[in-house]
Amino acid sequence: MIRKKLRELKCLTLKLLRLKDNAHSIALGFTVGLLINFVPSFGIGPVISTASAKIFKGNPFAGLVGGVSLIWAFPFFFYLNLVVGHLFFPLDSSGDAVGVGLQIGKAFFTGMIINIPLCGILTYAIMNSAVKKYRGTLLTFVQRKWNV
């Protein structure tokens, strides 16, 4: 099963690196698709990733790859949103359940609003430079050296 998942990852990486599009479009699509994982999407994340990449004039396939690549890390992103949100809105658990739930929701939403631009800028910068400078090198490495 692990071997099958690694093969799927290799196939997606090869398809991403072989896209006949400019580096900006690929990096933008990948970044927008990846950022959907910070938002609870209830199972339709890949569809939202593809559509949002197309809306922002990025490559839709790169958006799909970005959305699917870290879909498994949603619990980590959810927790990161809560932690960052609690830095600005500390939890006061002395109230009733509805009040505490609203505090948690406010902290989550605040963390999400902060994390999305920060992670987006970082991801775009890394992807854009990687695709611009190292596309051929990465493609050769994945094709020849990555044995799965």
GROMACS .gro file of N, CA and C in nm:
model
  444
    1MET      N    1   0.082  -0.119   0.000
    1MET     CA    2   0.000   0.000   0.000
    1MET      C    3   0.087   0.126   0.000
    2ILE      N    4   0.194   0.127   0.077
    2ILE     CA    5   0.284   0.241   0.079
    2ILE      C    6   0.349   0.258  -0.057
    3ARG      N    7   0.385   0.147  -0.117
    3ARG     CA    8   0.447   0.151  -0.250
    3ARG      C    9   0.350   0.211  -0.353
    4LYS      N   10   0.222   0.176  -0.341
    4LYS     CA   11   0.122   0.229  -0.432
    4LYS      C   12   0.107   0.381  -0.414
    5LYS      N   13   0.105   0.427  -0.290
    5LYS     CA   14   0.093   0.571  -0.263
    5LYS      C   15   0.217   0.646  -0.312
    6LEU      N   16   0.335   0.589  -0.296
    6LEU     CA   17   0.457   0.652  -0.346
    6LEU      C   18   0.455   0.660  -0.499
    7ARG      N   19   0.403   0.556  -0.562
    7ARG     CA   20   0.392   0.558  -0.708
    7ARG      C   21   0.295   0.665  -0.755
    8GLU      N   22   0.183   0.681  -0.684
    8GLU     CA   23   0.087   0.786  -0.717
    8GLU      C   24   0.150   0.924  -0.698
    9LEU      N   25   0.228   0.941  -0.592
    9LEU     CA   26   0.297   1.067  -0.567
    9LEU      C   27   0.398   1.097  -0.677
   10LYS      N   28   0.471   0.994  -0.721
   10LYS     CA   29   0.567   1.011  -0.829
   10LYS      C   30   0.495   1.052  -0.958
   11CYS      N   31   0.383   0.989  -0.987
   11CYS     CA   32   0.306   1.020  -1.108
   11CYS      C   33   0.255   1.163  -1.104
   12LEU      N   34   0.201   1.208  -0.990
   12LEU     CA   35   0.154   1.345  -0.977
   12LEU      C   36   0.268   1.446  -0.990
   13THR      N   37   0.384   1.412  -0.932
   13THR     CA   38   0.500   1.500  -0.941
   13THR      C   39   0.547   1.513  -1.086
   14LEU      N   40   0.552   1.400  -1.157
   14LEU     CA   41   0.591   1.405  -1.298
   14LEU      C   42   0.493   1.488  -1.380
   15LYS      N   43   0.364   1.470  -1.358
   15LYS     CA   44   0.265   1.546  -1.432
   15LYS      C   45   0.275   1.695  -1.400
   16LEU      N   46   0.301   1.727  -1.274
   16LEU     CA   47   0.315   1.867  -1.235
   16LEU      C   48   0.436   1.931  -1.300
   17LEU      N   49   0.548   1.860  -1.303
   17LEU     CA   50   0.669   1.916  -1.361
   17LEU      C   51   0.664   1.922  -1.513
   18ARG      N   52   0.580   1.841  -1.575
   18ARG     CA   53   0.571   1.839  -1.721
   18ARG      C   54   0.466   1.936  -1.777
   19LEU      N   55   0.399   2.010  -1.692
   19LEU     CA   56   0.296   2.102  -1.739
   19LEU      C   57   0.356   2.205  -1.834
   20LYS      N   58   0.288   2.230  -1.942
   20LYS     CA   59   0.333   2.327  -2.043
   20LYS      C   60   0.273   2.463  -2.009
   21ASP      N   61   0.314   2.519  -1.900
   21ASP     CA   62   0.265   2.648  -1.855
   21ASP      C   63   0.380   2.723  -1.789
   22ASN      N   64   0.364   2.853  -1.769
   22ASN     CA   65   0.474   2.929  -1.709
   22ASN      C   66   0.482   2.903  -1.559
   23ALA      N   67   0.595   2.938  -1.501
   23ALA     CA   68   0.621   2.909  -1.360
   23ALA      C   69   0.523   2.981  -1.269
   24HIS      N   70   0.484   3.102  -1.303
   24HIS     CA   71   0.391   3.178  -1.220
   24HIS      C   72   0.256   3.108  -1.211
   25SER      N   73   0.204   3.063  -1.324
   25SER     CA   74   0.074   2.997  -1.327
   25SER      C   75   0.075   2.866  -1.249
   26ILE      N   76   0.182   2.790  -1.264
   26ILE     CA   77   0.192   2.663  -1.191
   26ILE      C   78   0.204   2.688  -1.041
   27ALA      N   79   0.291   2.781  -1.003
   27ALA     CA   80   0.311   2.811  -0.861
   27ALA      C   81   0.184   2.868  -0.799
   28LEU      N   82   0.114   2.955  -0.872
   28LEU     CA   83  -0.009   3.014  -0.821
   28LEU      C   84  -0.117   2.908  -0.804
   29GLY      N   85  -0.133   2.822  -0.903
   29GLY     CA   86  -0.232   2.716  -0.893
   29GLY      C   87  -0.203   2.622  -0.777
   30PHE      N   88  -0.077   2.581  -0.763
   30PHE     CA   89  -0.039   2.491  -0.655
   30PHE      C   90  -0.064   2.556  -0.519
   31THR      N   91  -0.027   2.684  -0.507
   31THR     CA   92  -0.042   2.754  -0.380
   31THR      C   93  -0.188   2.769  -0.342
   32VAL      N   94  -0.270   2.813  -0.435
   32VAL     CA   95  -0.413   2.830  -0.405
   32VAL      C   96  -0.476   2.696  -0.370
   33GLY      N   97  -0.439   2.592  -0.441
   33GLY     CA   98  -0.491   2.459  -0.409
   33GLY      C   99  -0.448   2.410  -0.272
   34LEU      N  100  -0.326   2.438  -0.237
   34LEU     CA  101  -0.274   2.397  -0.105
   34LEU      C  102  -0.343   2.472   0.007
   35LEU      N  103  -0.372   2.599  -0.014
   35LEU     CA  104  -0.431   2.681   0.092
   35LEU      C  105  -0.574   2.640   0.127
   36ILE      N  106  -0.640   2.567   0.040
   36ILE     CA  107  -0.774   2.518   0.070
   36ILE      C  108  -0.771   2.422   0.190
   37ASN      N  109  -0.655   2.360   0.216
   37ASN     CA  110  -0.645   2.267   0.328
   37ASN      C  111  -0.651   2.337   0.463
   38PHE      N  112  -0.641   2.469   0.468
   38PHE     CA  113  -0.656   2.543   0.593
   38PHE      C  114  -0.802   2.565   0.628
   39VAL      N  115  -0.891   2.543   0.532
   39VAL     CA  116  -1.033   2.567   0.550
   39VAL      C  117  -1.105   2.432   0.553
   40PRO      N  118  -1.197   2.410   0.648
   40PRO     CA  119  -1.274   2.285   0.646
   40PRO      C  120  -1.359   2.279   0.518
   41SER      N  121  -1.335   2.179   0.436
   41SER     CA  122  -1.406   2.170   0.308
   41SER      C  123  -1.500   2.050   0.300
   42PHE      N  124  -1.503   1.968   0.402
   42PHE     CA  125  -1.598   1.858   0.413
   42PHE      C  126  -1.598   1.763   0.294
   43GLY      N  127  -1.480   1.730   0.244
   43GLY     CA  128  -1.466   1.629   0.140
   43GLY      C  129  -1.463   1.680  -0.002
   44ILE      N  130  -1.492   1.806  -0.024
   44ILE     CA  131  -1.490   1.857  -0.161
   44ILE      C  132  -1.370   1.948  -0.184
   45GLY      N  133  -1.267   1.931  -0.105
   45GLY     CA  134  -1.145   2.011  -0.116
   45GLY      C  135  -1.079   2.005  -0.253
   46PRO      N  136  -1.063   1.886  -0.314
   46PRO     CA  137  -1.002   1.882  -0.447
   46PRO      C  138  -1.080   1.959  -0.553
   47VAL      N  139  -1.212   1.957  -0.545
   47VAL     CA  140  -1.294   2.031  -0.640
   47VAL      C  141  -1.276   2.181  -0.617
   48ILE      N  142  -1.278   2.222  -0.490
   48ILE     CA  143  -1.259   2.363  -0.456
   48ILE      C  144  -1.119   2.408  -0.496
   49SER      N  145  -1.019   2.323  -0.476
   49SER     CA  146  -0.881   2.357  -0.512
   49SER      C  147  -0.869   2.383  -0.662
   50THR      N  148  -0.927   2.296  -0.742
   50THR     CA  149  -0.921   2.312  -0.887
   50THR      C  150  -0.995   2.437  -0.932
   51ALA      N  151  -1.114   2.458  -0.880
   51ALA     CA  152  -1.194   2.574  -0.919
   51ALA      C  153  -1.129   2.705  -0.875
   52SER      N  154  -1.078   2.707  -0.753
   52SER     CA  155  -1.017   2.832  -0.704
   52SER      C  156  -0.888   2.863  -0.779
   53ALA      N  157  -0.812   2.762  -0.818
   53ALA     CA  158  -0.693   2.788  -0.898
   53ALA      C  159  -0.730   2.848  -1.033
   54LYS      N  160  -0.839   2.800  -1.092
   54LYS     CA  161  -0.884   2.855  -1.219
   54LYS      C  162  -0.935   2.998  -1.203
   55ILE      N  163  -1.004   3.026  -1.092
   55ILE     CA  164  -1.056   3.160  -1.066
   55ILE      C  165  -0.942   3.261  -1.051
   56PHE      N  166  -0.834   3.220  -0.982
   56PHE     CA  167  -0.720   3.309  -0.960
   56PHE      C  168  -0.620   3.307  -1.075
   57LYS      N  169  -0.660   3.250  -1.189
   57LYS     CA  170  -0.578   3.246  -1.311
   57LYS      C  171  -0.450   3.164  -1.294
   58GLY      N  172  -0.458   3.062  -1.210
   58GLY     CA  173  -0.348   2.967  -1.196
   58GLY      C  174  -0.379   2.842  -1.276
   59ASN      N  175  -0.288   2.748  -1.278
   59ASN     CA  176  -0.307   2.624  -1.350
   59ASN      C  177  -0.399   2.534  -1.268
   60PRO      N  178  -0.513   2.489  -1.325
   60PRO     CA  179  -0.608   2.407  -1.248
   60PRO      C  180  -0.551   2.272  -1.205
   61PHE      N  181  -0.469   2.210  -1.291
   61PHE     CA  182  -0.412   2.081  -1.251
   61PHE      C  183  -0.314   2.099  -1.135
   62ALA      N  184  -0.236   2.208  -1.138
   62ALA     CA  185  -0.145   2.237  -1.027
   62ALA      C  186  -0.226   2.263  -0.900
   63GLY      N  187  -0.343   2.325  -0.913
   63GLY     CA  188  -0.432   2.345  -0.798
   63GLY      C  189  -0.481   2.214  -0.741
   64LEU      N  190  -0.516   2.121  -0.830
   64LEU     CA  191  -0.558   1.989  -0.784
   64LEU      C  192  -0.445   1.918  -0.710
   65VAL      N  193  -0.326   1.922  -0.767
   65VAL     CA  194  -0.211   1.857  -0.703
   65VAL      C  195  -0.181   1.923  -0.569
   66GLY      N  196  -0.187   2.055  -0.563
   66GLY     CA  197  -0.164   2.125  -0.438
   66GLY      C  198  -0.267   2.090  -0.332
   67GLY      N  199  -0.392   2.079  -0.373
   67GLY     CA  200  -0.497   2.044  -0.278
   67GLY      C  201  -0.489   1.901  -0.229
   68VAL      N  202  -0.452   1.811  -0.318
   68VAL     CA  203  -0.447   1.669  -0.281
   68VAL      C  204  -0.317   1.635  -0.206
   69SER      N  205  -0.211   1.710  -0.233
   69SER     CA  206  -0.080   1.675  -0.178
   69SER      C  207  -0.077   1.679  -0.026
   70LEU      N  208  -0.145   1.773   0.035
   70LEU     CA  209  -0.142   1.782   0.182
   70LEU      C  210  -0.281   1.769   0.243
   71ILE      N  211  -0.369   1.696   0.178
   71ILE     CA  212  -0.503   1.676   0.233
   71ILE      C  213  -0.497   1.596   0.363
   72TRP      N  214  -0.396   1.512   0.375
   72TRP     CA  215  -0.378   1.431   0.497
   72TRP      C  216  -0.336   1.517   0.616
   73ALA      N  217  -0.285   1.638   0.592
   73ALA     CA  218  -0.235   1.724   0.699
   73ALA      C  219  -0.341   1.821   0.750
   74PHE      N  220  -0.466   1.803   0.711
   74PHE     CA  221  -0.571   1.895   0.757
   74PHE      C  222  -0.579   1.902   0.909
   75PRO      N  223  -0.570   1.791   0.984
   75PRO     CA  224  -0.574   1.805   1.130
   75PRO      C  225  -0.462   1.895   1.185
   76PHE      N  226  -0.344   1.887   1.126
   76PHE     CA  227  -0.234   1.975   1.168
   76PHE      C  228  -0.267   2.120   1.137
   77PHE      N  229  -0.321   2.149   1.018
   77PHE     CA  230  -0.358   2.285   0.983
   77PHE      C  231  -0.470   2.338   1.072
   78PHE      N  232  -0.565   2.251   1.105
   78PHE     CA  233  -0.674   2.288   1.195
   78PHE      C  234  -0.617   2.329   1.330
   79TYR      N  235  -0.527   2.247   1.383
   79TYR     CA  236  -0.464   2.277   1.512
   79TYR      C  237  -0.381   2.404   1.504
   80LEU      N  238  -0.309   2.423   1.395
   80LEU     CA  239  -0.228   2.544   1.377
   80LEU      C  240  -0.318   2.668   1.375
   81ASN      N  241  -0.433   2.660   1.311
   81ASN     CA  242  -0.526   2.772   1.311
   81ASN      C  243  -0.572   2.804   1.454
   82LEU      N  244  -0.602   2.701   1.531
   82LEU     CA  245  -0.646   2.723   1.669
   82LEU      C  246  -0.534   2.784   1.754
   83VAL      N  247  -0.413   2.734   1.741
   83VAL     CA  248  -0.302   2.784   1.821
   83VAL      C  249  -0.274   2.931   1.790
   84VAL      N  250  -0.268   2.965   1.663
   84VAL     CA  251  -0.242   3.104   1.624
   84VAL      C  252  -0.359   3.193   1.667
   85GLY      N  253  -0.481   3.146   1.653
   85GLY     CA  254  -0.597   3.223   1.695
   85GLY      C  255  -0.600   3.246   1.845
   86HIS      N  256  -0.557   3.147   1.923
   86HIS     CA  257  -0.555   3.162   2.069
   86HIS      C  258  -0.447   3.258   2.115
   87LEU      N  259  -0.349   3.287   2.033
   87LEU     CA  260  -0.252   3.390   2.068
   87LEU      C  261  -0.319   3.527   2.074
   88PHE      N  262  -0.421   3.547   1.989
   88PHE     CA  263  -0.491   3.675   1.985
   88PHE      C  264  -0.617   3.676   2.071
   89PHE      N  265  -0.683   3.563   2.083
   89PHE     CA  266  -0.804   3.551   2.163
   89PHE      C  267  -0.789   3.432   2.259
   90PRO      N  268  -0.732   3.454   2.378
   90PRO     CA  269  -0.715   3.343   2.473
   90PRO      C  270  -0.851   3.287   2.516
   91LEU      N  271  -0.853   3.158   2.544
   91LEU     CA  272  -0.977   3.089   2.581
   91LEU      C  273  -1.011   3.117   2.726
   92ASP      N  274  -1.132   3.164   2.749
   92ASP     CA  275  -1.184   3.185   2.884
   92ASP      C  276  -1.292   3.079   2.906
   93SER      N  277  -1.258   2.973   2.976
   93SER     CA  278  -1.350   2.859   2.991
   93SER      C  279  -1.446   2.874   3.107
   94SER      N  280  -1.463   2.994   3.160
   94SER     CA  281  -1.555   3.012   3.273
   94SER      C  282  -1.699   3.032   3.229
   95GLY      N  283  -1.724   3.051   3.102
   95GLY     CA  284  -1.859   3.075   3.052
   95GLY      C  285  -1.934   2.946   3.023
   96ASP      N  286  -2.050   2.960   2.960
   96ASP     CA  287  -2.130   2.844   2.924
   96ASP      C  288  -2.073   2.779   2.797
   97ALA      N  289  -2.131   2.668   2.759
   97ALA     CA  290  -2.079   2.591   2.645
   97ALA      C  291  -2.089   2.667   2.514
   98VAL      N  292  -2.196   2.741   2.495
   98VAL     CA  293  -2.212   2.818   2.372
   98VAL      C  294  -2.107   2.928   2.364
   99GLY      N  295  -2.081   2.994   2.475
   99GLY     CA  296  -1.980   3.099   2.477
   99GLY      C  297  -1.841   3.046   2.449
  100VAL      N  298  -1.808   2.932   2.507
  100VAL     CA  299  -1.677   2.871   2.482
  100VAL      C  300  -1.666   2.826   2.337
  101GLY      N  301  -1.773   2.771   2.282
  101GLY     CA  302  -1.773   2.731   2.141
  101GLY      C  303  -1.753   2.850   2.048
  102LEU      N  304  -1.816   2.961   2.080
  102LEU     CA  305  -1.798   3.082   1.999
  102LEU      C  306  -1.655   3.135   2.011
  103GLN      N  307  -1.596   3.124   2.130
  103GLN     CA  308  -1.456   3.167   2.147
  103GLN      C  309  -1.362   3.080   2.065
  104ILE      N  310  -1.386   2.951   2.064
  104ILE     CA  311  -1.303   2.859   1.985
  104ILE      C  312  -1.320   2.889   1.836
  105GLY      N  313  -1.444   2.914   1.793
  105GLY     CA  314  -1.469   2.948   1.654
  105GLY      C  315  -1.401   3.077   1.614
  106LYS      N  316  -1.405   3.178   1.701
  106LYS     CA  317  -1.340   3.306   1.672
  106LYS      C  318  -1.189   3.288   1.665
  107ALA      N  319  -1.133   3.207   1.753
  107ALA     CA  320  -0.989   3.180   1.750
  107ALA      C  321  -0.950   3.105   1.623
  108PHE      N  322  -1.031   3.006   1.584
  108PHE     CA  323  -1.002   2.930   1.462
  108PHE      C  324  -1.006   3.020   1.340
  109PHE      N  325  -1.110   3.101   1.328
  109PHE     CA  326  -1.124   3.188   1.212
  109PHE      C  327  -1.011   3.291   1.205
  110THR      N  328  -0.973   3.346   1.320
  110THR     CA  329  -0.862   3.441   1.323
  110THR      C  330  -0.732   3.375   1.282
  111GLY      N  331  -0.707   3.256   1.333
  111GLY     CA  332  -0.586   3.182   1.296
  111GLY      C  333  -0.584   3.150   1.148
  112MET      N  334  -0.699   3.116   1.093
  112MET     CA  335  -0.708   3.084   0.951
  112MET      C  336  -0.678   3.207   0.866
  113ILE      N  337  -0.732   3.322   0.905
  113ILE     CA  338  -0.710   3.447   0.832
  113ILE      C  339  -0.563   3.487   0.836
  114ILE      N  340  -0.493   3.455   0.942
  114ILE     CA  341  -0.350   3.488   0.954
  114ILE      C  342  -0.264   3.385   0.882
  115ASN      N  343  -0.296   3.257   0.898
  115ASN     CA  344  -0.213   3.150   0.841
  115ASN      C  345  -0.219   3.142   0.688
  116ILE      N  346  -0.334   3.169   0.630
  116ILE     CA  347  -0.348   3.155   0.485
  116ILE      C  348  -0.254   3.249   0.410
  117PRO      N  349  -0.250   3.379   0.439
  117PRO     CA  350  -0.155   3.464   0.365
  117PRO      C  351  -0.009   3.431   0.393
  118LEU      N  352   0.024   3.401   0.518
  118LEU     CA  353   0.164   3.370   0.550
  118LEU      C  354   0.211   3.244   0.478
  119CYS      N  355   0.132   3.139   0.487
  119CYS     CA  356   0.168   3.013   0.420
  119CYS      C  357   0.162   3.029   0.268
  120GLY      N  358   0.068   3.110   0.220
  120GLY     CA  359   0.056   3.132   0.076
  120GLY      C  360   0.178   3.201   0.018
  121ILE      N  361   0.226   3.305   0.084
  121ILE     CA  362   0.344   3.377   0.035
  121ILE      C  363   0.465   3.285   0.036
  122LEU      N  364   0.482   3.211   0.143
  122LEU     CA  365   0.596   3.119   0.154
  122LEU      C  366   0.589   3.009   0.048
  123THR      N  367   0.473   2.947   0.032
  123THR     CA  368   0.457   2.839  -0.065
  123THR      C  369   0.477   2.889  -0.207
  124TYR      N  370   0.419   3.006  -0.238
  124TYR     CA  371   0.434   3.060  -0.374
  124TYR      C  372   0.581   3.089  -0.404
  125ALA      N  373   0.652   3.149  -0.310
  125ALA     CA  374   0.793   3.182  -0.333
  125ALA      C  375   0.876   3.056  -0.358
  126ILE      N  376   0.853   2.953  -0.279
  126ILE     CA  377   0.928   2.828  -0.294
  126ILE      C  378   0.892   2.760  -0.426
  127MET      N  379   0.763   2.749  -0.456
  127MET     CA  380   0.721   2.681  -0.580
  127MET      C  381   0.766   2.757  -0.704
  128ASN      N  382   0.752   2.888  -0.703
  128ASN     CA  383   0.789   2.967  -0.820
  128ASN      C  384   0.939   2.954  -0.849
  129SER      N  385   1.021   2.965  -0.746
  129SER     CA  386   1.165   2.953  -0.770
  129SER      C  387   1.203   2.810  -0.808
  130ALA      N  388   1.137   2.710  -0.749
  130ALA     CA  389   1.169   2.571  -0.782
  130ALA      C  390   1.131   2.538  -0.926
  131VAL      N  391   1.016   2.586  -0.970
  131VAL     CA  392   0.973   2.557  -1.106
  131VAL      C  393   1.057   2.635  -1.207
  132LYS      N  394   1.088   2.761  -1.175
  132LYS     CA  395   1.168   2.843  -1.267
  132LYS      C  396   1.310   2.788  -1.284
  133LYS      N  397   1.375   2.761  -1.173
  133LYS     CA  398   1.518   2.727  -1.178
  133LYS      C  399   1.545   2.578  -1.191
  134TYR      N  400   1.465   2.495  -1.127
  134TYR     CA  401   1.502   2.354  -1.113
  134TYR      C  402   1.404   2.257  -1.177
  135ARG      N  403   1.317   2.302  -1.267
  135ARG     CA  404   1.218   2.212  -1.326
  135ARG      C  405   1.285   2.096  -1.398
  136GLY      N  406   1.382   2.124  -1.483
  136GLY     CA  407   1.450   2.018  -1.558
  136GLY      C  408   1.527   1.924  -1.468
  137THR      N  409   1.596   1.979  -1.369
  137THR     CA  410   1.673   1.896  -1.276
  137THR      C  411   1.581   1.806  -1.195
  138LEU      N  412   1.471   1.863  -1.145
  138LEU     CA  413   1.376   1.783  -1.067
  138LEU      C  414   1.311   1.676  -1.153
  139LEU      N  415   1.277   1.711  -1.275
  139LEU     CA  416   1.215   1.614  -1.365
  139LEU      C  417   1.309   1.497  -1.392
  140THR      N  418   1.435   1.527  -1.417
  140THR     CA  419   1.534   1.421  -1.439
  140THR      C  420   1.550   1.335  -1.314
  141PHE      N  421   1.556   1.399  -1.199
  141PHE     CA  422   1.572   1.325  -1.074
  141PHE      C  423   1.453   1.231  -1.050
  142VAL      N  424   1.332   1.282  -1.067
  142VAL     CA  425   1.213   1.201  -1.042
  142VAL      C  426   1.204   1.086  -1.142
  143GLN      N  427   1.237   1.113  -1.269
  143GLN     CA  428   1.227   1.008  -1.371
  143GLN      C  429   1.330   0.898  -1.350
  144ARG      N  430   1.453   0.934  -1.320
  144ARG     CA  431   1.562   0.835  -1.318
  144ARG      C  432   1.595   0.781  -1.181
  145LYS      N  433   1.598   0.867  -1.082
  145LYS     CA  434   1.649   0.828  -0.951
  145LYS      C  435   1.543   0.781  -0.852
  146TRP      N  436   1.420   0.827  -0.872
  146TRP     CA  437   1.315   0.794  -0.776
  146TRP      C  438   1.255   0.661  -0.814
  147ASN      N  439   1.310   0.555  -0.758
  147ASN     CA  440   1.265   0.419  -0.791
  147ASN      C  441   1.149   0.379  -0.705
  148VAL      N  442   1.036   0.361  -0.768
  148VAL     CA  443   0.917   0.314  -0.694
  148VAL      C  444   0.856   0.201  -0.771
   0.00000   0.00000   0.00000
